[in-house]
mmCIF file of C-alpha atoms in Angstrom:
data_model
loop_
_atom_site.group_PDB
_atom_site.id
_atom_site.type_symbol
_atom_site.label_atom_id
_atom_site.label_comp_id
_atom_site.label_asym_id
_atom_site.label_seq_id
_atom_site.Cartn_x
_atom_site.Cartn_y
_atom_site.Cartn_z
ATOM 1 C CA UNK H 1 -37.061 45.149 83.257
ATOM 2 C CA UNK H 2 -39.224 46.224 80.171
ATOM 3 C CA UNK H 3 -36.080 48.641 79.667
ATOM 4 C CA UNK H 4 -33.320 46.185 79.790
ATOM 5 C CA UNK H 5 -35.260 44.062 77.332
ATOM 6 C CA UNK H 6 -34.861 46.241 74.704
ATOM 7 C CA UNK H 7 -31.276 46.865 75.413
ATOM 8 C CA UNK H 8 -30.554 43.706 74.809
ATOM 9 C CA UNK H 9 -32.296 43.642 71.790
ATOM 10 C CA UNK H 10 -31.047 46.529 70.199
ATOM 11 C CA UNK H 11 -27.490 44.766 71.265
ATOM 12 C CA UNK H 12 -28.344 41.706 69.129
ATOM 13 C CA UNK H 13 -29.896 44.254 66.282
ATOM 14 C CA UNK H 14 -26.588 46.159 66.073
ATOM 15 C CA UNK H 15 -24.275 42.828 65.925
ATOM 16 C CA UNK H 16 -26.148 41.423 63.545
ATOM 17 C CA UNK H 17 -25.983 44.598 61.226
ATOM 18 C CA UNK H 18 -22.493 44.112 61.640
ATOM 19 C CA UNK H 19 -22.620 40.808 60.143
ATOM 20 C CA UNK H 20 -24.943 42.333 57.343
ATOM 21 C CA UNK H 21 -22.457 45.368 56.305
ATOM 22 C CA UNK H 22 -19.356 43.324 56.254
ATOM 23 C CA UNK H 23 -21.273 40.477 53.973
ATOM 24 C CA UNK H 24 -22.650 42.927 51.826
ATOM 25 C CA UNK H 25 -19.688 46.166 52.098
ATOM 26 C CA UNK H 26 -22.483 48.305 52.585
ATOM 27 C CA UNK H 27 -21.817 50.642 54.973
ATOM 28 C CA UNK H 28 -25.216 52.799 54.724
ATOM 29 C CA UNK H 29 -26.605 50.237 56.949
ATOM 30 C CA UNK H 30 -24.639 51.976 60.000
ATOM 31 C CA UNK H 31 -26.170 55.656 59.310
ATOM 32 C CA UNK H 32 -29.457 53.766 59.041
ATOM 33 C CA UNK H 33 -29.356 51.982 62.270
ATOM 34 C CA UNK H 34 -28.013 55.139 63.839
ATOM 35 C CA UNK H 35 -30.869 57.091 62.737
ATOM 36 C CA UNK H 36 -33.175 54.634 63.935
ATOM 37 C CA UNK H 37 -31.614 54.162 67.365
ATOM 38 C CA UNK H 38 -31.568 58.285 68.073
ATOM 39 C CA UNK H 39 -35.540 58.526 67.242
ATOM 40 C CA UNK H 40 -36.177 55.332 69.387
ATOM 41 C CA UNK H 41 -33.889 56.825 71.962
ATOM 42 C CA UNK H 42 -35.730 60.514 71.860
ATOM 43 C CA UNK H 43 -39.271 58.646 71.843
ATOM 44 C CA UNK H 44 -38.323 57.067 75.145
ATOM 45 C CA UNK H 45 -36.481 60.122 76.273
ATOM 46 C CA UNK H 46 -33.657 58.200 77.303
ATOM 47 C CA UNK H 47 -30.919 60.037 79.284
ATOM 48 C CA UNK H 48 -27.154 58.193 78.232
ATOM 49 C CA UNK H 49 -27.606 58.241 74.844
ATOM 50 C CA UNK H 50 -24.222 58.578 74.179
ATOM 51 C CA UNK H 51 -22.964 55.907 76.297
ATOM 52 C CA UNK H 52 -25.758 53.702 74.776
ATOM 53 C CA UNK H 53 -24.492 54.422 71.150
ATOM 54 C CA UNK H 54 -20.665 53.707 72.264
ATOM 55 C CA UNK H 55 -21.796 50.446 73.804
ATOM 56 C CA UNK H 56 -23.822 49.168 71.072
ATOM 57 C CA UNK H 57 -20.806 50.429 68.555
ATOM 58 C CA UNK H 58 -19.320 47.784 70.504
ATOM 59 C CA UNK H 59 -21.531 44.973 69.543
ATOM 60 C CA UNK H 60 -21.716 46.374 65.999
ATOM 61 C CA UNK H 61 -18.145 45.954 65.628
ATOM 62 C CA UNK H 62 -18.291 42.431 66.918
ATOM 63 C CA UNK H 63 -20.362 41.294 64.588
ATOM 64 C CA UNK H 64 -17.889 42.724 61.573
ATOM 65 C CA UNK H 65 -15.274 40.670 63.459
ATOM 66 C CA UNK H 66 -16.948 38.177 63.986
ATOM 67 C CA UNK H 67 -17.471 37.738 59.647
ATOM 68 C CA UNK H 68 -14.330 38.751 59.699
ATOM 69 C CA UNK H 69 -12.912 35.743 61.000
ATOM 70 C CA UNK H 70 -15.504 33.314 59.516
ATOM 71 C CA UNK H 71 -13.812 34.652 55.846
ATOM 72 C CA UNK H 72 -10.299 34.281 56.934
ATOM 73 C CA UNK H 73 -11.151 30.491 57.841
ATOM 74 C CA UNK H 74 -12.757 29.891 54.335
ATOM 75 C CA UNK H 75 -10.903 28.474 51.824
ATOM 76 C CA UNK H 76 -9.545 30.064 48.201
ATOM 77 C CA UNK H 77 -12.098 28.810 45.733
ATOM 78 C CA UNK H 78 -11.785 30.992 42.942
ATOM 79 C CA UNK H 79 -10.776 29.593 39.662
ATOM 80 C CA UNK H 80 -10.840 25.623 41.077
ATOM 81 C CA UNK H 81 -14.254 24.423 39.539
ATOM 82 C CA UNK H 82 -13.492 20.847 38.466
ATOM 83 C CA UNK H 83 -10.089 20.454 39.850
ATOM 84 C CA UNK H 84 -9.411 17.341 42.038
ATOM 85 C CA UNK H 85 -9.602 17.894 45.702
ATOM 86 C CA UNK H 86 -8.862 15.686 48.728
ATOM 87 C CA UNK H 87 -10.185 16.214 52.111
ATOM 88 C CA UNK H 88 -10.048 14.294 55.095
ATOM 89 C CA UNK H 89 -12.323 14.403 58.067
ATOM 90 C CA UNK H 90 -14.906 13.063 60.154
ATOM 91 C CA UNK H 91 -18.642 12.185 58.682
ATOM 92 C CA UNK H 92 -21.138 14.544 60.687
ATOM 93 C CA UNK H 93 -24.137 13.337 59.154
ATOM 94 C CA UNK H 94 -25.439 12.262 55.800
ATOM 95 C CA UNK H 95 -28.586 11.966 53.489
ATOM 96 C CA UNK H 96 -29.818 10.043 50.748
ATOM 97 C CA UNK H 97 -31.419 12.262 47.465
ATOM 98 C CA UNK H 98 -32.308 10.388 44.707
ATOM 99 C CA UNK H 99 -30.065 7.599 44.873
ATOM 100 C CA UNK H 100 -26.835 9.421 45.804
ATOM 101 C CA UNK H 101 -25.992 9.913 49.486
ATOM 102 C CA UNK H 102 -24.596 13.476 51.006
ATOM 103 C CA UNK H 103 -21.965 13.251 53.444
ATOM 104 C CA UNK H 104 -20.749 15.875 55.445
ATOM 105 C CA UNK H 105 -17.338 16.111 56.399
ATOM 106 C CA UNK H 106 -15.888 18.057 58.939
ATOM 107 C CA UNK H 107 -12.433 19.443 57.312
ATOM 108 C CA UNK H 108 -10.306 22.010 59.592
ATOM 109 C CA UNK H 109 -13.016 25.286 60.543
ATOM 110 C CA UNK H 110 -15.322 24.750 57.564
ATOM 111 C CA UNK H 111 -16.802 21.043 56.058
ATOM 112 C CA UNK H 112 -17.377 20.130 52.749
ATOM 113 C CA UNK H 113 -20.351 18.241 51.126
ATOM 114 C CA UNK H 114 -19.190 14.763 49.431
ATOM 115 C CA UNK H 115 -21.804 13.489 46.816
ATOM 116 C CA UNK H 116 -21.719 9.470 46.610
ATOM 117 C CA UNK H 117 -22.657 6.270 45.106
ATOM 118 C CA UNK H 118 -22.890 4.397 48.255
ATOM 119 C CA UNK H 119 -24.087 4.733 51.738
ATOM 120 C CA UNK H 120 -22.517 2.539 53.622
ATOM 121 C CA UNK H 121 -20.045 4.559 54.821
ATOM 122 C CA UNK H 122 -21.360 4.988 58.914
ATOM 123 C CA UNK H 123 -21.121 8.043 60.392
ATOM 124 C CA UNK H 124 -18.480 9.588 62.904
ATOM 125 C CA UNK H 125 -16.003 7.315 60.630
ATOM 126 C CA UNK H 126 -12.699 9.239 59.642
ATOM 127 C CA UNK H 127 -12.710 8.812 55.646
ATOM 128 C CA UNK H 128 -10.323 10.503 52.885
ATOM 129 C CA UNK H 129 -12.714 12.048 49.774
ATOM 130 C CA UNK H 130 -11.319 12.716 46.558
ATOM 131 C CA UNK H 131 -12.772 14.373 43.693
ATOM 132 C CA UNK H 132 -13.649 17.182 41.254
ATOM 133 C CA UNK H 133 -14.934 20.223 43.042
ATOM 134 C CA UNK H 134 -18.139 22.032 42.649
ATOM 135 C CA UNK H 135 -18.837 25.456 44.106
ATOM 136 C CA UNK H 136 -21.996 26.750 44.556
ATOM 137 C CA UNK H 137 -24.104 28.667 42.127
ATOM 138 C CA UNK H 138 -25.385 32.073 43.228
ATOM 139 C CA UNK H 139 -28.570 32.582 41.597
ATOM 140 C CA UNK H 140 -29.051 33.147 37.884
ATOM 141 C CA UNK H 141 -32.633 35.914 39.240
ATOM 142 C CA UNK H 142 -33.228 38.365 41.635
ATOM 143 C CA UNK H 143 -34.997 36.170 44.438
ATOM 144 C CA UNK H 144 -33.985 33.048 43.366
ATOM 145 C CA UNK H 145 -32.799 30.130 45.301
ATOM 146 C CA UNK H 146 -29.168 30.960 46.572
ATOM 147 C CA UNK H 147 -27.376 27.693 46.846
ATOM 148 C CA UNK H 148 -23.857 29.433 47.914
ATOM 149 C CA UNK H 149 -25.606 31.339 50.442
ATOM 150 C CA UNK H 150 -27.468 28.395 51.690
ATOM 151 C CA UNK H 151 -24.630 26.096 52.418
ATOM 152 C CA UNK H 152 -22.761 29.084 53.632
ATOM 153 C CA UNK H 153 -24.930 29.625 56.591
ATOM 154 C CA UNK H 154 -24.351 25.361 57.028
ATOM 155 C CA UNK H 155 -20.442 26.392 57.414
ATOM 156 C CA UNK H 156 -20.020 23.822 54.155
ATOM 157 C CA UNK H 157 -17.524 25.976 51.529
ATOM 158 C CA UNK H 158 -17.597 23.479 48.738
ATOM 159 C CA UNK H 159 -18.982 20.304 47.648
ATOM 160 C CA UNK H 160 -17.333 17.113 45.338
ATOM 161 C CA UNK H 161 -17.882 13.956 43.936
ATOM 162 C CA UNK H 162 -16.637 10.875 45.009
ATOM 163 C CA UNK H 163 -17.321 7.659 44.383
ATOM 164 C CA UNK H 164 -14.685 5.560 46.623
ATOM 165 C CA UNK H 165 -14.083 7.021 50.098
ATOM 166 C CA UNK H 166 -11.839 5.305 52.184
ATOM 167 C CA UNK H 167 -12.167 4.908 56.177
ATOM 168 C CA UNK H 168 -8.972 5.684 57.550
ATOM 169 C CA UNK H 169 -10.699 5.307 61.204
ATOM 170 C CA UNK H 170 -14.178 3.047 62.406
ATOM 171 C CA UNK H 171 -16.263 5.376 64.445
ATOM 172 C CA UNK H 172 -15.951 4.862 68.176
ATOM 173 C CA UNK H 173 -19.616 5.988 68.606
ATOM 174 C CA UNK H 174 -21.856 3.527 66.607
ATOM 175 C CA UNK H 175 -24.844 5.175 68.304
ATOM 176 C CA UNK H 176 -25.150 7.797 65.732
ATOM 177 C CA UNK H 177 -25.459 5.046 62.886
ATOM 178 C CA UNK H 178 -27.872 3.236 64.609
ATOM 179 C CA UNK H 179 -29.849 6.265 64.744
ATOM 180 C CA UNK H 180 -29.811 7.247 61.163
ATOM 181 C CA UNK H 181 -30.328 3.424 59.818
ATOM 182 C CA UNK H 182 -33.717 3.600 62.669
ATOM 183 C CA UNK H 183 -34.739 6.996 60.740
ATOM 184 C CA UNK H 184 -34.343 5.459 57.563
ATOM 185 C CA UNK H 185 -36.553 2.239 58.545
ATOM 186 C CA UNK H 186 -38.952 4.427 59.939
ATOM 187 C CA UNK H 187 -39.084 6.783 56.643
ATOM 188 C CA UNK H 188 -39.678 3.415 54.207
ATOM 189 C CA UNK H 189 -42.183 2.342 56.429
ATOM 190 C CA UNK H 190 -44.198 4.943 56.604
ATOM 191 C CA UNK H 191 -43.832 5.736 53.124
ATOM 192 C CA UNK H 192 -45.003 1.942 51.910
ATOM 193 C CA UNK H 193 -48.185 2.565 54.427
ATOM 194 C CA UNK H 194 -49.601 5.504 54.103
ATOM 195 C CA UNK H 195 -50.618 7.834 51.390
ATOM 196 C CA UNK H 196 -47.531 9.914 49.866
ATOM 197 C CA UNK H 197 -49.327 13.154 51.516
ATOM 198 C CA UNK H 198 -49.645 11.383 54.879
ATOM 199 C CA UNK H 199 -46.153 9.854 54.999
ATOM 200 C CA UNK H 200 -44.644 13.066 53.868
ATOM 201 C CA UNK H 201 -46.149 15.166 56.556
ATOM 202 C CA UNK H 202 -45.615 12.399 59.343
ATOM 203 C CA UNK H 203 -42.007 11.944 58.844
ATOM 204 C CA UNK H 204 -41.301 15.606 58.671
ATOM 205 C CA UNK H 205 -43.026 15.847 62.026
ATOM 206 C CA UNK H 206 -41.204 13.040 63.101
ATOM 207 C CA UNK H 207 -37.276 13.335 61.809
ATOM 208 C CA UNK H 208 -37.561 16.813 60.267
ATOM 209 C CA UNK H 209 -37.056 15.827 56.752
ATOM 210 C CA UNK H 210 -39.090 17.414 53.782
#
């Protein structure tokens, strides 16, 4: 059992390598992870160590398909800072940041971030966004926050301004409004009754927000 375990964790090791080399076209990583595997292998004197390497080959190439893919369904950015975009899609969920709410919008395989004005768009609602676009900034340091890389790994490929959306379709689930308008009682109240340290860390224990 103790055996298998680490099969299967060298599996997920080697597909997510995969992932790693094709983001970063650095194929070193494979020698690397080779390397490591055959002195892991020879410390446990393991006897198919050829068949092991094919087989996890095969989950390291999955995960460079897999990235692959995800690429092929992003959309052509470059060059189209400020130029007016239109996207239409569902509202998966939204937040309120100093005064402006963040809408996400599910738009084909990737969503997009829509920065407004108002919030009283519900969500689940079909709406059409239009606006300049804004990409997002690598950082300007070494270590620094990475805002493209960030959203990325939230499957949202660009972000725009809008301060007019228009529902093309009501949501046939008000239960997930309902929801988010109880969080956002909840958040005010305990915000007006408690110390800012106390609210803060009860409502991130209690709706996950920071």
């Amino acid at each position: 059992d103790t055996l298998i375990k680490r099969l299967l964790c060298l599996a997920f090791v080697f597909f997510f390598f995969g992932i790693l080399c094709n983001y970063f076209s650095n194929y070193l990583l494979i020698i690397i992870l080779y390397a490591g595997v055959g002195w892991y292998l020879y410390k446990i004197n393991y006897t198919r160590p050829i068949l092991l390497c094919i087989l996890l080959g095969g989950f390291f190439a999955g995960g460079l398909i897999r990235m692959e893919l995800h690429q092929q369904q992003w959309p052509e950015l470059v060059n189209k800072e400020g130029t007016m975009q239109t996207v239409t899609g569902k509202i998966l969920r939204k937040e309120v940041v100093r005064e402006k709410t963040y809408y996400t919008i599910a738009q084909h395989d990737y969503q997009v971030l829509v920065i407004s004005n108002t919030n009283r768009y519900p969500i689940r609602a079909t709406v059409v966004a239009k606006g300049p676009l804004k990409q997002f900034q690598l950082p300007s340091n070494d270590g620094g926050y990475n805002e493209h890389l960030y959203y990325e790994g939230k499957n949202i490929a660009f972000a725009l301004s809008d301060d007019q959306l228009v529902i093309l379709q009501q949501s046939k689930m008000p239960l997930a409004e309902e929801l988010y308008r109880f969080r956002e009682k909840l958040v005010k109240s305990l915000q007006k009754n408690l110390s800012s340290g106390n609210a803060g860390t009860l409502i991130a224990m209690i709706t996950g927000e920071k």
